CSV table of C-alpha atoms in Angstrom, one decimal:
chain,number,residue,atom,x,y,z
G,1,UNK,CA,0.0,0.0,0.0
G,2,UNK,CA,2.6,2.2,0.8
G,3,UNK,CA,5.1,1.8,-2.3
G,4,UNK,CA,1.9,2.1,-4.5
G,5,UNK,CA,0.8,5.8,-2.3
G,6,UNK,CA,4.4,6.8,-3.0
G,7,UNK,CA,4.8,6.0,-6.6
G,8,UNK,CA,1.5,7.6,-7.6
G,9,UNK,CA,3.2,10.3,-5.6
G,10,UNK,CA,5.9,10.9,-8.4
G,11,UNK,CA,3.6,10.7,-10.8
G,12,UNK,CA,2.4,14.2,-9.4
G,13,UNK,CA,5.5,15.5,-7.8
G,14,UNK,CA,7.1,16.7,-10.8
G,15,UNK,CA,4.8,19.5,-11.6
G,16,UNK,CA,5.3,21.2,-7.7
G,17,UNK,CA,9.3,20.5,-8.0
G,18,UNK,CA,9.7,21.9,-10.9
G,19,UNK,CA,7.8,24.9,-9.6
G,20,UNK,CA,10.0,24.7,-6.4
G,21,UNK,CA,13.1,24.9,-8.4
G,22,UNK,CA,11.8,27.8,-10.6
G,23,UNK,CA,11.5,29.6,-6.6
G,24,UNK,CA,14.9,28.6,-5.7
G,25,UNK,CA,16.4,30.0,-9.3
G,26,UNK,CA,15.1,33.8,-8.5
G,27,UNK,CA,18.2,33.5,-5.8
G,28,UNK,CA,20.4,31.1,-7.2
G,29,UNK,CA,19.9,30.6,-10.9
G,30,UNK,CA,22.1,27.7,-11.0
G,31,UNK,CA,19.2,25.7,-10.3
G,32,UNK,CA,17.7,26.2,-13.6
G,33,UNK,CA,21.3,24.9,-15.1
G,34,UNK,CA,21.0,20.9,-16.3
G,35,UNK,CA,17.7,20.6,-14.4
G,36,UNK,CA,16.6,18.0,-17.0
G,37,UNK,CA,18.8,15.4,-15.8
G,38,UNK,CA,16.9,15.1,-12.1
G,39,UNK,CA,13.7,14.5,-14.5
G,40,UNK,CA,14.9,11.6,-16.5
G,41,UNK,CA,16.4,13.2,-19.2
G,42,UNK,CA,19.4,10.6,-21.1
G,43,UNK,CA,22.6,11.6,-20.4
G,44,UNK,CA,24.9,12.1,-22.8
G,45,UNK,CA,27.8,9.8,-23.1
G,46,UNK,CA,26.9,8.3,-19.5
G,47,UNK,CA,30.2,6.9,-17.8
G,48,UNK,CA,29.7,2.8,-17.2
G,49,UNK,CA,31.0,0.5,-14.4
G,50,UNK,CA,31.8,3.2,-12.3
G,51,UNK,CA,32.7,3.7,-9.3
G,52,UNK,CA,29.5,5.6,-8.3
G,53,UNK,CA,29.5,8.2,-5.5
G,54,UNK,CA,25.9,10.2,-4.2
G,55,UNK,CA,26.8,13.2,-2.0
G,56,UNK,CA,23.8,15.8,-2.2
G,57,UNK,CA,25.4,18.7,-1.6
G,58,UNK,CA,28.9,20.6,-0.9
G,59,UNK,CA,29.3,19.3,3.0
G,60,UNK,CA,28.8,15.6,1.7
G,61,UNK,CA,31.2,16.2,-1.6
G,62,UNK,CA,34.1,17.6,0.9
G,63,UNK,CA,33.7,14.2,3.0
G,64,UNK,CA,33.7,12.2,0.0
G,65,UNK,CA,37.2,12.7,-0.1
G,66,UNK,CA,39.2,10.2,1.8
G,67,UNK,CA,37.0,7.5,0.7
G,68,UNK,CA,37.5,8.0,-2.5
G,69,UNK,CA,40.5,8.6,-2.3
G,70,UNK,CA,40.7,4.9,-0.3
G,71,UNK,CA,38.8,3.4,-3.2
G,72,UNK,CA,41.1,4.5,-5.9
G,73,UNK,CA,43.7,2.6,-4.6
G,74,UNK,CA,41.4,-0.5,-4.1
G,75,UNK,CA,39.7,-0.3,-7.3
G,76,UNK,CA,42.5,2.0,-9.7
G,77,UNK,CA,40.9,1.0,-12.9
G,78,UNK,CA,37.2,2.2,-12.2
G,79,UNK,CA,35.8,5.5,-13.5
G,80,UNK,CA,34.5,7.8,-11.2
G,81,UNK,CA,30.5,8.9,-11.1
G,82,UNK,CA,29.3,11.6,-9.1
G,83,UNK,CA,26.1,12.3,-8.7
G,84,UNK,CA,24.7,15.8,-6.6
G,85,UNK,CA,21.6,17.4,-5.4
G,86,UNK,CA,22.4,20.8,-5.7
G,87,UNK,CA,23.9,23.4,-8.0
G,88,UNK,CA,27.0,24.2,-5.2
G,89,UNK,CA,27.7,20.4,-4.7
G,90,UNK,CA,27.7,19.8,-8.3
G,91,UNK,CA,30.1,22.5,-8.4
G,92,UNK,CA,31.9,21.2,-5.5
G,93,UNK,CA,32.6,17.9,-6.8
G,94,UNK,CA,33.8,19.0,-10.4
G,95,UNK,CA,36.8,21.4,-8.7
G,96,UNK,CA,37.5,18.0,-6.4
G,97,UNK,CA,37.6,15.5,-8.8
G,98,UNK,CA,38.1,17.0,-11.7
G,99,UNK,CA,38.5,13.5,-13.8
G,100,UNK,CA,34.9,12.4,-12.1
G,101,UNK,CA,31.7,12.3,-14.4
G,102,UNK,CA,29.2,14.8,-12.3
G,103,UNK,CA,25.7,15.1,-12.8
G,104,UNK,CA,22.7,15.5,-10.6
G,105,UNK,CA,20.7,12.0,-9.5
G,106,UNK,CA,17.4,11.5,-10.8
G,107,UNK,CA,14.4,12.4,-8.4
G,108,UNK,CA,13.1,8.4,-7.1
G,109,UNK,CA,11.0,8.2,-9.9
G,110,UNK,CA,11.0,3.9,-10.6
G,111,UNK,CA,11.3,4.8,-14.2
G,112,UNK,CA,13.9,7.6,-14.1
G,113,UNK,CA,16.1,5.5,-11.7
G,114,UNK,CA,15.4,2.4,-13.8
G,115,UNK,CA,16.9,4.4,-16.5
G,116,UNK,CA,19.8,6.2,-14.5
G,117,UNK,CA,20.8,2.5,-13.6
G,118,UNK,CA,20.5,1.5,-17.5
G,119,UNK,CA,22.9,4.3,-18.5
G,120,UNK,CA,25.5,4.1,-16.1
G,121,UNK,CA,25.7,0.5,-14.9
G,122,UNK,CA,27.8,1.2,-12.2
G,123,UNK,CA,29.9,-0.9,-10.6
G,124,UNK,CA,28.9,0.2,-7.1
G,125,UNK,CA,27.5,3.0,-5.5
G,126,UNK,CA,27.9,4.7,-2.3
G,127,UNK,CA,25.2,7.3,-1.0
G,128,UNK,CA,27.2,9.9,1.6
G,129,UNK,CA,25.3,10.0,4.9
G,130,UNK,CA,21.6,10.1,5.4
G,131,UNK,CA,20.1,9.4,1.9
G,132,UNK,CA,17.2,7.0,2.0
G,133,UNK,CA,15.5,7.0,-1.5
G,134,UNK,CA,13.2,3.8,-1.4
G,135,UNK,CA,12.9,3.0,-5.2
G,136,UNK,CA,16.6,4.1,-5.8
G,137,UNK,CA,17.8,1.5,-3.2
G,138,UNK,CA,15.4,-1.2,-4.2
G,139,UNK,CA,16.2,-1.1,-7.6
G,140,UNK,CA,19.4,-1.2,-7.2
G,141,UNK,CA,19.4,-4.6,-5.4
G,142,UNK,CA,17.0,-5.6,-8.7
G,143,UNK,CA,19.9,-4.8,-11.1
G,144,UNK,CA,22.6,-6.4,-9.2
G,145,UNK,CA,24.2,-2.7,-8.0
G,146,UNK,CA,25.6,-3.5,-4.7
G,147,UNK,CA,24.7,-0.4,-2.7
G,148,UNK,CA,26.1,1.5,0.5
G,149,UNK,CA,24.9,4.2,3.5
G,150,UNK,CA,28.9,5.2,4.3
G,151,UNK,CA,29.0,7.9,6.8
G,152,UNK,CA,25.7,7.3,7.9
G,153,UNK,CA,23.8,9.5,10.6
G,154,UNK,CA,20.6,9.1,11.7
G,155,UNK,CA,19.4,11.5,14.5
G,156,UNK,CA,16.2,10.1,16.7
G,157,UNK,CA,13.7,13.3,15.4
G,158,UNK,CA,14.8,11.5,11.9
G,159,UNK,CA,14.3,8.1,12.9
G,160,UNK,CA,10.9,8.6,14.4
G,161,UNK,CA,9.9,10.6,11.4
G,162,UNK,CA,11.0,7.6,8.6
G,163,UNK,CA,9.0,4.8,11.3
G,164,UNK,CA,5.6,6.4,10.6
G,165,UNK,CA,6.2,5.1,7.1
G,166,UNK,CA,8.1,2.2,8.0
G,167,UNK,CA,6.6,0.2,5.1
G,168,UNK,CA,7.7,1.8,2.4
G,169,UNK,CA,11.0,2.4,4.6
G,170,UNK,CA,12.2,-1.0,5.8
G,171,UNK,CA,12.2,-3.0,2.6
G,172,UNK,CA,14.8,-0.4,1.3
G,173,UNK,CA,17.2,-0.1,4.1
G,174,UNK,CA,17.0,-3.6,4.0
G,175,UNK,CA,18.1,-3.6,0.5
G,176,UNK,CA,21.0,-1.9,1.1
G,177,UNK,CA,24.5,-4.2,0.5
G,178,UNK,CA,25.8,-2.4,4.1
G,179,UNK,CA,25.6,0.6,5.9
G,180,UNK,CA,28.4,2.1,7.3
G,181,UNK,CA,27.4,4.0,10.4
G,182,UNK,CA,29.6,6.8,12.1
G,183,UNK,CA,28.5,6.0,15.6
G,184,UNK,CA,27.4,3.6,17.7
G,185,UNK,CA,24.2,5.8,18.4
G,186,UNK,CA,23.7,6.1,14.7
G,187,UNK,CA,23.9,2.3,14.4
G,188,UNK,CA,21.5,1.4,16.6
G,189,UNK,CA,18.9,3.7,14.8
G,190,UNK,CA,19.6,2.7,11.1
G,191,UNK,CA,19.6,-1.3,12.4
G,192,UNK,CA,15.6,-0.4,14.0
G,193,UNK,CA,15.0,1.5,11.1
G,194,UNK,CA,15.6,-2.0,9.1
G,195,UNK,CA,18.9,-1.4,7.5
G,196,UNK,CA,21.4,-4.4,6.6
G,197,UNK,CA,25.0,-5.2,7.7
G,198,UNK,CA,25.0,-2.3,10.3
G,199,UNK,CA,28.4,-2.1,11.1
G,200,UNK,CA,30.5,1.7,12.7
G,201,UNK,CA,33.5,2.6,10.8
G,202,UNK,CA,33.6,6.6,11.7
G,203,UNK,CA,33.1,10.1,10.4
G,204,UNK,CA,35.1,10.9,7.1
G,205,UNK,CA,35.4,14.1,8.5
G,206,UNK,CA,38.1,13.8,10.1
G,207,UNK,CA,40.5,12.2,8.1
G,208,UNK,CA,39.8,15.8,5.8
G,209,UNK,CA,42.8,18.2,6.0
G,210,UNK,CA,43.3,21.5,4.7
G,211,UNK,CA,44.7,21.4,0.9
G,212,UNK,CA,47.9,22.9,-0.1
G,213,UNK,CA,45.7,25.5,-1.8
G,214,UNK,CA,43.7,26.4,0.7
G,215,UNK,CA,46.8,26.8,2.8
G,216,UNK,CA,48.4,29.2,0.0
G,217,UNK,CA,45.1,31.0,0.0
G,218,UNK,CA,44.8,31.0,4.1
G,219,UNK,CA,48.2,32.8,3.7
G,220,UNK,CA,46.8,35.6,0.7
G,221,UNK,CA,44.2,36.1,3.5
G,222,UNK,CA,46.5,36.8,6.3
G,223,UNK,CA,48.8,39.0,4.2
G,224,UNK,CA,45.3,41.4,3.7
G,225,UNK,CA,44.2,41.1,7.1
G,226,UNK,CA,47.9,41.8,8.8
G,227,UNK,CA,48.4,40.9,12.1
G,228,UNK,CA,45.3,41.8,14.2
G,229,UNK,CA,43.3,38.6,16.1
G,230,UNK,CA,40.6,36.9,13.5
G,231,UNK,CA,37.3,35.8,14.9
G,232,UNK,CA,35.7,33.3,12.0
G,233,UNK,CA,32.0,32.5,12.0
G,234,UNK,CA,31.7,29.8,9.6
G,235,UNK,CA,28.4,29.0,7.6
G,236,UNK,CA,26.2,30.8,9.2
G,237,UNK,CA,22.6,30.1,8.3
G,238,UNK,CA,19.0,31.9,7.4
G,239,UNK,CA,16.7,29.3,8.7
G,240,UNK,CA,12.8,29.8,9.5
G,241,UNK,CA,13.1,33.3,9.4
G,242,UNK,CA,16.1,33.5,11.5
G,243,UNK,CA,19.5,35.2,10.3
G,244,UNK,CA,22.5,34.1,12.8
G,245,UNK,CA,24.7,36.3,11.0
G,246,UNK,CA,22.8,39.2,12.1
G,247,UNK,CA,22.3,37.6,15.9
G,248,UNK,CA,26.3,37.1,15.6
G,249,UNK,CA,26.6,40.6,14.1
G,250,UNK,CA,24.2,42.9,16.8
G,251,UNK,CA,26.1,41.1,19.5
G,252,UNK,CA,29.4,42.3,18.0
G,253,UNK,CA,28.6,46.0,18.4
G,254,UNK,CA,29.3,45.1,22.5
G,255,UNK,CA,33.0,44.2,21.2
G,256,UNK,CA,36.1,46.8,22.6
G,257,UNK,CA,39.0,45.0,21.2
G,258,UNK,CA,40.6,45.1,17.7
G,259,UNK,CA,39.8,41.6,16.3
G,260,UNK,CA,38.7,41.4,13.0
G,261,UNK,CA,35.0,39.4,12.9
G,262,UNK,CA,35.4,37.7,9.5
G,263,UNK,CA,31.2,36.3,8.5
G,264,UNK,CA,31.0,33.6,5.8
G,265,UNK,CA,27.5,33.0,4.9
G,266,UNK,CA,26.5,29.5,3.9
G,267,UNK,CA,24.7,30.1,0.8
G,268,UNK,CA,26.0,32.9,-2.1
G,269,UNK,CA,22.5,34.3,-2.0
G,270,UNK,CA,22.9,35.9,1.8
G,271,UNK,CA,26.0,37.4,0.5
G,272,UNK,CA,24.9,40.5,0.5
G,273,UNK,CA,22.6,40.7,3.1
G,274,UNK,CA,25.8,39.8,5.6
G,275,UNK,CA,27.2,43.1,4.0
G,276,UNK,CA,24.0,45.4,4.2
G,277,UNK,CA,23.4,44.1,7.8
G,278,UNK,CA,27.3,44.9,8.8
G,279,UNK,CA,26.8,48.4,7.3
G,280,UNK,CA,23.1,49.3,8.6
G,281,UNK,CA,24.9,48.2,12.2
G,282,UNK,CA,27.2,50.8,12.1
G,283,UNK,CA,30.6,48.4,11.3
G,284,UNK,CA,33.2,49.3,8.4
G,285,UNK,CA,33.0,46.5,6.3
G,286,UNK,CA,34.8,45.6,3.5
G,287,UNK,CA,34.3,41.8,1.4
G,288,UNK,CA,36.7,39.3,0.2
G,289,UNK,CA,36.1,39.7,-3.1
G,290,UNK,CA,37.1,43.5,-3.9
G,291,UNK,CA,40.7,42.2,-3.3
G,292,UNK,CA,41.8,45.3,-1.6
G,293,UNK,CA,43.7,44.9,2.1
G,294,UNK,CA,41.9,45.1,5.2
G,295,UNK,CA,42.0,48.5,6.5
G,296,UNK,CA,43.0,48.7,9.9
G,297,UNK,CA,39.9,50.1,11.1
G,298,UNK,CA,37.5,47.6,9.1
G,299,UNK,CA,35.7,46.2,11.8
G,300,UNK,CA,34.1,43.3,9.4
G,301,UNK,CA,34.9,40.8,6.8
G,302,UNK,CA,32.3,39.5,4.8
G,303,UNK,CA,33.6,36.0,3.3
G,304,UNK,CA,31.7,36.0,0.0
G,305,UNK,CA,33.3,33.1,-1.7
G,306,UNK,CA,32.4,29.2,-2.0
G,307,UNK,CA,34.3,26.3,-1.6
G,308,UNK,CA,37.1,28.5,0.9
G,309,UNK,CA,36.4,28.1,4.1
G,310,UNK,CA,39.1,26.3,5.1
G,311,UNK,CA,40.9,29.1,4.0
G,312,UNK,CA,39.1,31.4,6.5
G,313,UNK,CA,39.9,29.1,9.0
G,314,UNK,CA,43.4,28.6,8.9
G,315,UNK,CA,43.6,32.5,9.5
G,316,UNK,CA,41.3,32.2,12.6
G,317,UNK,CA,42.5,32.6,16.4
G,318,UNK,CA,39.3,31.4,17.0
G,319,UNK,CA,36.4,30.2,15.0
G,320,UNK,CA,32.3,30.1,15.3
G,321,UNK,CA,30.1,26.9,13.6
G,322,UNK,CA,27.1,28.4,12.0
G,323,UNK,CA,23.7,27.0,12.1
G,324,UNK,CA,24.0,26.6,15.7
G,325,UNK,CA,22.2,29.9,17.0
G,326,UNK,CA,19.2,29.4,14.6
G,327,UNK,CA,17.9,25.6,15.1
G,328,UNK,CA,19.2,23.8,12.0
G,329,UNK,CA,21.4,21.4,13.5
G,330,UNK,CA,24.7,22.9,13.7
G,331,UNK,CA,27.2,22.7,10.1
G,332,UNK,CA,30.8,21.0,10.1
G,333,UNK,CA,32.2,21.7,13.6
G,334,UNK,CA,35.1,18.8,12.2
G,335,UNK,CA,36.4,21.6,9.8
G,336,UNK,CA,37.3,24.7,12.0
G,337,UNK,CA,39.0,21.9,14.6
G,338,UNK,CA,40.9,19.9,11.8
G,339,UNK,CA,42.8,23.1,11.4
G,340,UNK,CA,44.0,23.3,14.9
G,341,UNK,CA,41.1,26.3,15.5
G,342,UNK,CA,39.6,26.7,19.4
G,343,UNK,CA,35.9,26.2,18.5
G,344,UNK,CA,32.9,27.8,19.5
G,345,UNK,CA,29.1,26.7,18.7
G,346,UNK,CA,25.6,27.1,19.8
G,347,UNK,CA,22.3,25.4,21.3
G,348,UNK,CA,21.7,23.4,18.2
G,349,UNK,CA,23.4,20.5,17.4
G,350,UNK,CA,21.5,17.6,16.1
G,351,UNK,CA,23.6,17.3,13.1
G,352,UNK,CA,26.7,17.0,14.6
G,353,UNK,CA,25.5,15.9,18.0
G,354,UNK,CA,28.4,13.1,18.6
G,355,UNK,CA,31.3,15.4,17.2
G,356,UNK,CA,29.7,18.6,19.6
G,357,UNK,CA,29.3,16.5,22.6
G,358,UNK,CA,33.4,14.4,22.4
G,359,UNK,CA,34.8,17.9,21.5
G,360,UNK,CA,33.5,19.3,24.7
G,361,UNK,CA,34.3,16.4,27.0
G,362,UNK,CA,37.9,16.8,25.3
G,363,UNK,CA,38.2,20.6,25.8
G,364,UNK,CA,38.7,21.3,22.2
G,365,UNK,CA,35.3,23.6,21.6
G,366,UNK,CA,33.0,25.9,24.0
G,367,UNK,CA,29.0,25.7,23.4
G,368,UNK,CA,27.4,28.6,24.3
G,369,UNK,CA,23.4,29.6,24.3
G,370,UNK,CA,23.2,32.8,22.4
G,371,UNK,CA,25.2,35.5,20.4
G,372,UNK,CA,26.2,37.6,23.5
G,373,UNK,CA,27.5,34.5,25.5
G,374,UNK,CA,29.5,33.6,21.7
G,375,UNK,CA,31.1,37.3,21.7
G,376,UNK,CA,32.1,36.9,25.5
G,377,UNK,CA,33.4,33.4,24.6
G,378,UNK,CA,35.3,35.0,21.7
G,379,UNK,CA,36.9,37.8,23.8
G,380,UNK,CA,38.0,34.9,26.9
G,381,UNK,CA,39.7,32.9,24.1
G,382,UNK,CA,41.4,35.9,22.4
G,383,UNK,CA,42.5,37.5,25.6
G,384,UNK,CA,46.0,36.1,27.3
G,385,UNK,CA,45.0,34.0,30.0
G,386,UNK,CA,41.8,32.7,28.2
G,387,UNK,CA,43.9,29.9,28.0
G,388,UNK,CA,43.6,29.6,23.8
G,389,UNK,CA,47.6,28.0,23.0
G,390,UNK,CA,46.4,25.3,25.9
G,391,UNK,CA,42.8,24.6,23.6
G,392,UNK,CA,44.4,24.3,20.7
G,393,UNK,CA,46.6,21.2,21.8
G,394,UNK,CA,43.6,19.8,22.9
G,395,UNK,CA,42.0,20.3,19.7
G,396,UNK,CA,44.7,18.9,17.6
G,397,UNK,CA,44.8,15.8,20.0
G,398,UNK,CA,40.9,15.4,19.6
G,399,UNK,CA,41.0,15.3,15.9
G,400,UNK,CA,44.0,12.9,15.3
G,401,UNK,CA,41.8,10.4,18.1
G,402,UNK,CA,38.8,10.1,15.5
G,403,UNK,CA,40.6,9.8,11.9
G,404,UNK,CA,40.6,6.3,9.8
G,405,UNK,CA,37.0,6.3,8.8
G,406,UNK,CA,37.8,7.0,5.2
G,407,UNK,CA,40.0,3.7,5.3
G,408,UNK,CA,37.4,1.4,7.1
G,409,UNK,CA,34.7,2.1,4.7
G,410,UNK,CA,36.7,1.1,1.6
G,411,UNK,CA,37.8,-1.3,3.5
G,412,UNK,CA,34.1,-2.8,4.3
G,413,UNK,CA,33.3,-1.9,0.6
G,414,UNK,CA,35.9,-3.6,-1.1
G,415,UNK,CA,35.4,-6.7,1.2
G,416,UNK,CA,31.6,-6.6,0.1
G,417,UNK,CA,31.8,-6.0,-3.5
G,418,UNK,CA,34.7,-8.6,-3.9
G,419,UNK,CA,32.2,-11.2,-2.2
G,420,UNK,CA,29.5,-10.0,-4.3
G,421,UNK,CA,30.9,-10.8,-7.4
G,422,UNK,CA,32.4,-14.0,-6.4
């Protein structure tokens, strides 16, 4: 009953998607860019027996990394696929893996996936964290596709959530060739949630480390900047009506010191709204991209650039996690503390709610409950006996505890596949 319900569903879903991404392109028109290809469009000249990687959007893309970068060396004469959600992981993945086919995945449509399958016969494929497309997964197990969950997360709002439709749920979780969870507490809920050869192997995010060009760039950034303390507040959010960079920005005002406050939005289109709000509050504010120096008396940095954050990081004293003082679940908090950065992140942390809660046991990050406490937090760490030289050898201890995942995952995938096919 339910696969029928949901399959008459994409037979009407098309028609309010496509009106969805029509919205979304008044702000980002890189929506309307190959949007034929996540409606069944054939693609042209489709890679086959691929090594096929599903990572929806630029977070996911980034942690792909050091598991592909594991699986090259375990299977070194397979193409690579990758396959996005969104216009900035699509864009993501083609700067990271520059020799990788990259296209967006076909909405779970049985006869668009039927076809994506068709096209591509790949030799496996690997969805990146919490991706649970029911006729994706089940038709993959009808052609023969071994299929993964690698990094997978699953919070307990989600879980409950995917059990009131646990019919249409369960048969494709437990479809799935493995899942590959990062914790123990994610485990448990993907195995009640009905998925197959549970088994924890980590959080790819931590094996990530800063490229040598973002580290080239870190230092371009420092040489504009000079030599003044750097407070970064890393992909900050609009969410429900909420804007954390102006929360993070009013409480700034209250600041006496001569830090810089550097504010990278998460998405291109709040760009300039991080700018007009810096400027309406009084600040001098200059951006990254009119390539000038930082004046001495600029008071803010708006960081309006994709796929650099670890750039802005690397030039931190301390750094801020966005999407933690509006309720969206908190972004990375693995990036700002892979680059040796005293951490500081809010109320909401659902996302990252095993990373949040080891990095404070550890010492290596401060959780604080609104934008005031978060400027007061920044000021302790940046002042001399905040104790910040003493965090930051806690943070680099923390992250080299938790690397490896990328290595167990191949590692469980290769095993799998090889025993598939024999």
């Amino acid at each position: 009953m339910f696969q029928w319900l949901y399959d008459v569903l994409w037979l009407l879903a098309p028609i309010w998607i496509r009106r969805y991404l029509d919205k979304r392109s008044g702000s980002a028109p890189a929506y309307l860019a190959h949007r034929d290809e996540r409606f069944g469009k054939p693609y042209l000249n489709p890679v086959t027996g691929a090594v096929w990687i599903h990572a929806v959007s630029v977070g996911e893309t980034r942690a792909a990394q050091p598991l592909i970068r594991e699986l090259r060396q375990r299977f070194p004469d397979a193409p690579l696929l990758m396959t996005q959600m969104t216009p900035t992981g699509r864009e993501t993945a083609q700067v990271l893996f520059p020799d990788a086919q990259c296209r967006y995945l076909p909405y779970d449509k049985k006869t668009w996936v039927r076809q994506f399958l068709r096209e591509h016969r790949p030799m496996f494929g690997i969805l990146m964290e919490t991706e649970i497309w029911p006729n994706l997964m089940k038709e993959c197990r009808r052609a023969g596709v071994p299929l993964f969950l690698a990094n997978a997360r699953l919070s307990e709002k989600s879980l409950n959530g995917y059990l009131k439709v646990r019919r249409l749920i369960r048969p494709a979780a437990a479809s799935l060739t493995g899942c590959l969870a990062q914790t123990e507490a994610d485990a448990a809920r993907l195995a009640k949630l009905g998925a197959a050869s549970v088994q924890v192997c980590g959080n790819t995010k931590y094996d990530l480390m800063p490229s040598e060009q973002m580290k080239t760039l870190s230092g371009q950034f420092k040489k504009r900047i000079g030599g003044r303390p750097v407070a970064v507040c890393g992909s900050t959010r609009v969410y429900r009506g909420e804007d954390e960079a102006e929360k993070l920005l009013a409480a700034w005002q209250q600041y006496r010191g001569d830090a810089l406050l550097v504010v990278v939005p998460r998405h291109p289109e709040h760009f300039q709204t991080a700018f007009e709000t810096a400027k309406r509050f009084g600040f001098k504010v200059q951006r990254r991209s009119d390539g000038l120096p930082v004046e001495p008396d600029t008071q803010v940095w708006i960081g309006d650039s994709m796929g650099e954050l670890y750039a802005y990081y690397l030039c931190a004293d301390v750094a801020f996690v966005g999407g933690s003082l509006v309720d969206s679940g908190c972004q990375n908090i693995i990036e700002p503390l892979s680059c040796g950065v005293p951490t500081i992140f809010g109320f909401s942390t659902y996302n990252f709610s095993e990373a949040c809660r080891h990095a404070l046991a550890s010492g290596a990050a401060v959780q604080v409950e609104s934008a005031d406490a978060w400027r007061e937090a920044v000021e302790k760490t940046l002042s001399a006996e905040g104790g910040g030289m003493q965090m930051q050898a806690r943070v680099d201890g923390f992250i080299a505890q938790h690397r490896g995942a990328g290595a167990r995952i191949a590692e469980a995938v290769w095993e799998a596949v090889c025993g598939h096919r024999g």
